[in-house]
Coordinates of C-alpha atoms in Angstrom, one line a residue:
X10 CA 18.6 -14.3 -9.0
X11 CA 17.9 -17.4 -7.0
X12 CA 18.9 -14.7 -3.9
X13 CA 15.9 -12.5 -5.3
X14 CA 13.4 -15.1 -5.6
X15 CA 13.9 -16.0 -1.8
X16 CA 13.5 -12.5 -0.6
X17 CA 10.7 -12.2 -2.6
X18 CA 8.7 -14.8 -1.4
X19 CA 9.4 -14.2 2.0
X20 CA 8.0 -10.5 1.5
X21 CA 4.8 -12.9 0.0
X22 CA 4.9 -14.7 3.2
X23 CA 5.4 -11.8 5.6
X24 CA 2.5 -9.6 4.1
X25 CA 0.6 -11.7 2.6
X26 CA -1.9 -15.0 3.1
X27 CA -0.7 -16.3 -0.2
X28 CA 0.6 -19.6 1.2
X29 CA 4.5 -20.0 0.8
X30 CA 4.8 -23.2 2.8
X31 CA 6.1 -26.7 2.9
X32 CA 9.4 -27.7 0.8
X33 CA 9.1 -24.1 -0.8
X34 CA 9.1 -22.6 2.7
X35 CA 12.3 -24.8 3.4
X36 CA 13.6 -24.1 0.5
X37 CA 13.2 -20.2 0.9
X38 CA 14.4 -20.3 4.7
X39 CA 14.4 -18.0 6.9
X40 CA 16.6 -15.2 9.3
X41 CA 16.7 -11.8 10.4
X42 CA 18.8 -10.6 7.9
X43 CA 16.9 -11.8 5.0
X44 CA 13.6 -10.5 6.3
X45 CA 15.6 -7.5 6.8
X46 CA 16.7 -7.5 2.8
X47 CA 13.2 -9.0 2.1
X48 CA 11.6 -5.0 2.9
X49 CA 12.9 -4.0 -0.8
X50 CA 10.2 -6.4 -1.9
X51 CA 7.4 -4.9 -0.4
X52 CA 6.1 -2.8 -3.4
X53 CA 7.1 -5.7 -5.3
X54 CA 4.0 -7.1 -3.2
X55 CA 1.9 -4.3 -4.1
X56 CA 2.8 -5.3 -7.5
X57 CA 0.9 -8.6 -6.8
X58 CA -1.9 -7.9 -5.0
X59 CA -2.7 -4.7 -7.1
X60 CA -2.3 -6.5 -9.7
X61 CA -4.8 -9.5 -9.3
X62 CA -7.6 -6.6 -7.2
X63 CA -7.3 -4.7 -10.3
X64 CA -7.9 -8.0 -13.3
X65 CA -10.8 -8.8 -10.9
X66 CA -12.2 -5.3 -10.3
X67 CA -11.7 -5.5 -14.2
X68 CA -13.7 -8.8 -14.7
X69 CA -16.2 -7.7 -12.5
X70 CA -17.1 -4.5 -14.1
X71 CA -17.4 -6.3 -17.4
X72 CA -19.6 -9.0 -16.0
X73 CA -22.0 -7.2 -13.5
X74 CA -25.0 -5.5 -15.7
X75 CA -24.9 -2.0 -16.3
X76 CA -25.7 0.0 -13.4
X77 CA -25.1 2.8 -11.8
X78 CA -24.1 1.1 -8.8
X79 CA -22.0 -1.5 -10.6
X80 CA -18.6 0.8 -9.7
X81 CA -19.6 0.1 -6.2
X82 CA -20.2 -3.0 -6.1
X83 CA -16.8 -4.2 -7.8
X84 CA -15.0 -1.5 -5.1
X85 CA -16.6 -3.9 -2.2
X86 CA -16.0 -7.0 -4.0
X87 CA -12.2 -6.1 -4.8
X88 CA -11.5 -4.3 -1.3
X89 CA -13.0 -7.9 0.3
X90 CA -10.0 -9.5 -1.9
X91 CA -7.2 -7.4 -1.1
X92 CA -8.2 -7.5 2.5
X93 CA -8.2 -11.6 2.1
X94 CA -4.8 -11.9 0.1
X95 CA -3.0 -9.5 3.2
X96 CA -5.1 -10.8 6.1
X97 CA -6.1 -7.3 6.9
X98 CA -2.0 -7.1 8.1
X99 CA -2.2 -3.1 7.4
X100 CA -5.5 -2.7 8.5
X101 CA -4.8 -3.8 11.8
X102 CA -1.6 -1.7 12.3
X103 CA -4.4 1.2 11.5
X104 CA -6.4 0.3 14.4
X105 CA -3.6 0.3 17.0
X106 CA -2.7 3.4 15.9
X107 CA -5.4 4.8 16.4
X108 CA -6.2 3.7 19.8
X109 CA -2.5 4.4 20.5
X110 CA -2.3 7.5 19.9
X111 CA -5.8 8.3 19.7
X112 CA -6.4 7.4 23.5
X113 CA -3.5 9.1 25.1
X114 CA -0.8 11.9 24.9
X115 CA 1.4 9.9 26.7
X116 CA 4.6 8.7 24.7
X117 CA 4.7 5.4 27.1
X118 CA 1.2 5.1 27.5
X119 CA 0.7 4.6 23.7
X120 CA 2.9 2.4 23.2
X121 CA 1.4 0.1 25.5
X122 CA -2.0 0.3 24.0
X123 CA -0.9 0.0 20.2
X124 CA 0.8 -3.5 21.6
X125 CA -2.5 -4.5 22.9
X126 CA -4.3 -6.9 20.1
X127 CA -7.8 -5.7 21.3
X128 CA -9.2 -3.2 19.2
X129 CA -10.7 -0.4 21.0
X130 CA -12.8 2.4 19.9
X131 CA -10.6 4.9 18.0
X132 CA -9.5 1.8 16.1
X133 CA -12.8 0.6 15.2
X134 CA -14.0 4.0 13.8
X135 CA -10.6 4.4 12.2
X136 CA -10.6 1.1 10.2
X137 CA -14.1 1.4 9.4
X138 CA -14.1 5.4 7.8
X139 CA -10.3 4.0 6.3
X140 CA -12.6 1.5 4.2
X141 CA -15.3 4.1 3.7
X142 CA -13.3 6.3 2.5
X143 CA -11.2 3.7 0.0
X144 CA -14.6 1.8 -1.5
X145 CA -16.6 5.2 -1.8
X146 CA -13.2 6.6 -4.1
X147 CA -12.5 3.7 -5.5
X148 CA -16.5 3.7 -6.2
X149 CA -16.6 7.2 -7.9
X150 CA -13.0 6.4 -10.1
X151 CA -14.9 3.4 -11.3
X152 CA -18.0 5.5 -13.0
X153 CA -16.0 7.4 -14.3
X154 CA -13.7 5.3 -16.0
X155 CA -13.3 1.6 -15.8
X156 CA -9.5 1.4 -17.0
X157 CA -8.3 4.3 -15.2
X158 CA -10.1 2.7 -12.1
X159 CA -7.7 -0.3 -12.5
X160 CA -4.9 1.7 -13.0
X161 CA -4.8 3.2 -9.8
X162 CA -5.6 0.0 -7.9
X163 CA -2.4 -1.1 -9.7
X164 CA -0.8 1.5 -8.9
X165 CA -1.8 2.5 -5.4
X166 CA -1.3 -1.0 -4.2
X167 CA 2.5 -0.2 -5.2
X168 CA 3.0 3.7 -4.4
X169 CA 1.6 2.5 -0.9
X170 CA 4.1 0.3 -0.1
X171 CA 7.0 2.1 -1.1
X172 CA 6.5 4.6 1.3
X173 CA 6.9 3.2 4.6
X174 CA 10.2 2.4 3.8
X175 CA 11.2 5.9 3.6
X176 CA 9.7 5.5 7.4
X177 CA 12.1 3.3 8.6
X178 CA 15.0 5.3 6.7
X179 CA 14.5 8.2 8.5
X180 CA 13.2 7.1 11.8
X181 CA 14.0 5.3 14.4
X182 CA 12.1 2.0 15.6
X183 CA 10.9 2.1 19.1
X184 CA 8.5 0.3 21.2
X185 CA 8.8 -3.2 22.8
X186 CA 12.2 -4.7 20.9
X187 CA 11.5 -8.0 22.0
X188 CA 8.5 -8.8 21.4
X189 CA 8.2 -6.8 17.8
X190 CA 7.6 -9.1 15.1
X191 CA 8.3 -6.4 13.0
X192 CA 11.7 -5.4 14.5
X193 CA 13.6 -7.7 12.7
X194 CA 12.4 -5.9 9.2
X195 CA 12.1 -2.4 10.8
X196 CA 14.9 -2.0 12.6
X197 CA 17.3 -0.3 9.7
X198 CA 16.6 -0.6 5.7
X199 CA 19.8 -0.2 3.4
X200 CA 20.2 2.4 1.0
X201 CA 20.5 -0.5 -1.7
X202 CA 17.3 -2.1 -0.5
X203 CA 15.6 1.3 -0.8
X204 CA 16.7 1.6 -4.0
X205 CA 15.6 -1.8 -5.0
X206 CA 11.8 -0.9 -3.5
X207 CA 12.2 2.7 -5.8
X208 CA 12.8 0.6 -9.0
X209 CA 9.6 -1.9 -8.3
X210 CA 8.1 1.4 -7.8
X211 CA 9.3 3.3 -11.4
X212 CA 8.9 -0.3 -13.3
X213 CA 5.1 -0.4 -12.6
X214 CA 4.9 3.4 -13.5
X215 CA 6.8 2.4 -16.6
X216 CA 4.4 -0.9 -17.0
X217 CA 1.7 1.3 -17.1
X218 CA 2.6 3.8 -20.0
X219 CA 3.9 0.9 -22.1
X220 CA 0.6 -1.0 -21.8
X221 CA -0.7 2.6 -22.9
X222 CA 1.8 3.5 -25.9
X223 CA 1.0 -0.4 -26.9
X224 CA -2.9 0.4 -27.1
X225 CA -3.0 -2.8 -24.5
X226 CA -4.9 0.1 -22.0
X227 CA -7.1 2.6 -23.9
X228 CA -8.9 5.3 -22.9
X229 CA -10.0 7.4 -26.1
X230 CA -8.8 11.2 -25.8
X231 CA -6.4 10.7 -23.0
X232 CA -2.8 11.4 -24.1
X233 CA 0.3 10.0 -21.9
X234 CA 1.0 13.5 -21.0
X235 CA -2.7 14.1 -19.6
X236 CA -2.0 10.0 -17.7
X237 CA 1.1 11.5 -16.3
X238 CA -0.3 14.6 -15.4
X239 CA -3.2 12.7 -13.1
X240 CA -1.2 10.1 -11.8
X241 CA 1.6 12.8 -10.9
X242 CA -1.6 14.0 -8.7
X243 CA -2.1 10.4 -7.2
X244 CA 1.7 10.4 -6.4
X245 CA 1.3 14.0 -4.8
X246 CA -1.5 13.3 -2.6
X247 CA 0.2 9.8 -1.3
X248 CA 3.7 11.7 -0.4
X249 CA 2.3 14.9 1.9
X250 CA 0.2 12.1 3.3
X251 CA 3.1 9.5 4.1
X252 CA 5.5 13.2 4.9
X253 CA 2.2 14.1 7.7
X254 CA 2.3 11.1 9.1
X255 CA 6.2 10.2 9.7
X256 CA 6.1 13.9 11.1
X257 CA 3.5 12.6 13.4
X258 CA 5.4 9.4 14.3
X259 CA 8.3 11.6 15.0
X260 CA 6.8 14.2 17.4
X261 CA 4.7 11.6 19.3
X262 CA 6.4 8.7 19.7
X263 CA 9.8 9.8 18.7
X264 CA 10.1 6.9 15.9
X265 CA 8.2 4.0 14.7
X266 CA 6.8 1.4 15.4
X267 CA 5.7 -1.8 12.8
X268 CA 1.9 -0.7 13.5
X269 CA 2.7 3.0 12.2
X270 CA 4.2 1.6 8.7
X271 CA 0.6 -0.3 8.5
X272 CA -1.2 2.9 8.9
X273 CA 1.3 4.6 6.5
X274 CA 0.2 2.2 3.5
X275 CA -3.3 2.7 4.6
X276 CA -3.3 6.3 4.2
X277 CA -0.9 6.4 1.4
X278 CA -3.2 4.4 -0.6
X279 CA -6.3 6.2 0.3
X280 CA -4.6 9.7 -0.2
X281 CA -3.7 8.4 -3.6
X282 CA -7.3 7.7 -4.9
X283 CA -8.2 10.5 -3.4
X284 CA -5.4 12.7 -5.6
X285 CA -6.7 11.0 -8.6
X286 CA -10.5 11.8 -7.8
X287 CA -9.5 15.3 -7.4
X288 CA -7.5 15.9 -10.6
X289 CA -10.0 14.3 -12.7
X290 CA -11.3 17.6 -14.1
X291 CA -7.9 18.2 -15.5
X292 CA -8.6 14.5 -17.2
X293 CA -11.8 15.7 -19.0
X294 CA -10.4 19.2 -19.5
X295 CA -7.3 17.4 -21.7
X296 CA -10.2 15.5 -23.6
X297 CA -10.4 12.5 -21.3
X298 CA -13.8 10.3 -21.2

């Protein structure tokens, strides 16, 4: 246990700004290998900072006056947070991305640029239609429904994370060894540790329809087969998103790199509010509000 605490909070202190310094930082220590085990805790981060996005997207919803433009309001405020609590850590493997392989063909040549820590032009129109596109969904899930809004923030914060570590299961990590600091994390992932990050994955599915059986989450007309049913959707959307873009990886830079896993969670989170708006009719076709 005392094992899983310290890879825990050294996922917390690799993806996060939530401060894990001083005599806990000594006390968690630190070396390749557990940084290594410490990548079957990444969901388990999702389940933090979806968590606290979603109680304050929550708070804010009930708080702000009724308005039509409430939803998007709380979608700004709560994108600002999680954006503060990660230090924009997958945000900016978005952008390098997309200069990368946005601003060349070249294998080499893109690797170069996604080491580069100026932002250029593709990465400035990708990060800023990424959070477009995540506040305007996150926007339209919140009008029309506040709990199943907070649901998939808890959720996609989760799913998200989860799937780059498929990434680094199946491909290989390339670029400049050396001077990675992701290398130590995303150089291999063990088939217990990926197992670990599935389980922090089912348990949040599994919080989620025991807060519903328990009344704790209500929406009025929506069974657990019609939540299933619509987050299955969620789930859908974030896979063929995280399966396009590991293809990518694979035919343009023949692996991964630690900027591509960034861009994975971005998209995978994205793709999964986006599955959710899109099976919504199925929602209010079951007799959802």
């Amino acid at each position: 246990m005392l094992q899983f605490i310290r890879h825990y909070l050294l996922a917390l202190q690799f993806f996060t700004r939530i401060p894990v310094t001083g005599r806990l930082a000594d006390w968690v220590g630190f070396s390749p290998a557990m940084l290594r085990a410490s990548a079957a805790h990444f969901p388990g981060v999702g389940w933090l900072v979806g968590a606290v996005v979603a109680a304050f997207t929550w708070a804010l919803l009930v708080l702000l006056p009724p308005s039509p433009f409430a939803p998007l309001v709380a979608a700004v405020l709560g994108t600002v947070l999680s954006v503060l609590m990660t230090g924009a850590f997958h945000e900016d493997g978005l952008a390098d991305v997309a200069d990368g392989l946005g601003g060349t063909l070249d294998r080499n040549r893109a690797l170069e640029i996604m080491k580069d820590s100026r932002v250029g032009a593709f990465g400035a129109i990708a990060v800023v239609l990424a959070l477009l596109a995540k506040v305007s969904l996150l926007a339209l899930l919140g009008s029309l429904n506040a709990t199943l809004l907070c649901v998939a923030l808890f959720l996609a914060h989760v799913v998200s994370r989860t799937w780059p570590l498929l990434t680094i299961r199946l491909l290989a990590h390339v670029g400049d060894v050396a001077g990675s600091k992701s290398k130590p994390l995303a150089d291999q992932i063990s088939l217990q540790s990926l197992l670990a990050a599935f389980l922090w994955c089912f348990m949040a599915v599994a919080h989620v329809f025991i807060a519903w059986s328990a009344m704790v989450l209500v929406v009025p007309g929506v069974a657990w087969q019609t939540l299933a049913w619509w987050l299955a959707s969620g789930f859908l959307a974030s896979g063929l998103a995280w399966a396009w873009m590991t293809r990518w990886f694979a035919r343009r830079l023949q692996g991964f790199t630690g900027d591509c896993l960034g861009a994975i969670q971005q998209v995978g989170e994205i793709a999964f509010y986006l599955g959710l708006a899109l099976a919504w009719r199925g929602v209010v076709s079951g007799g959802g509000a």
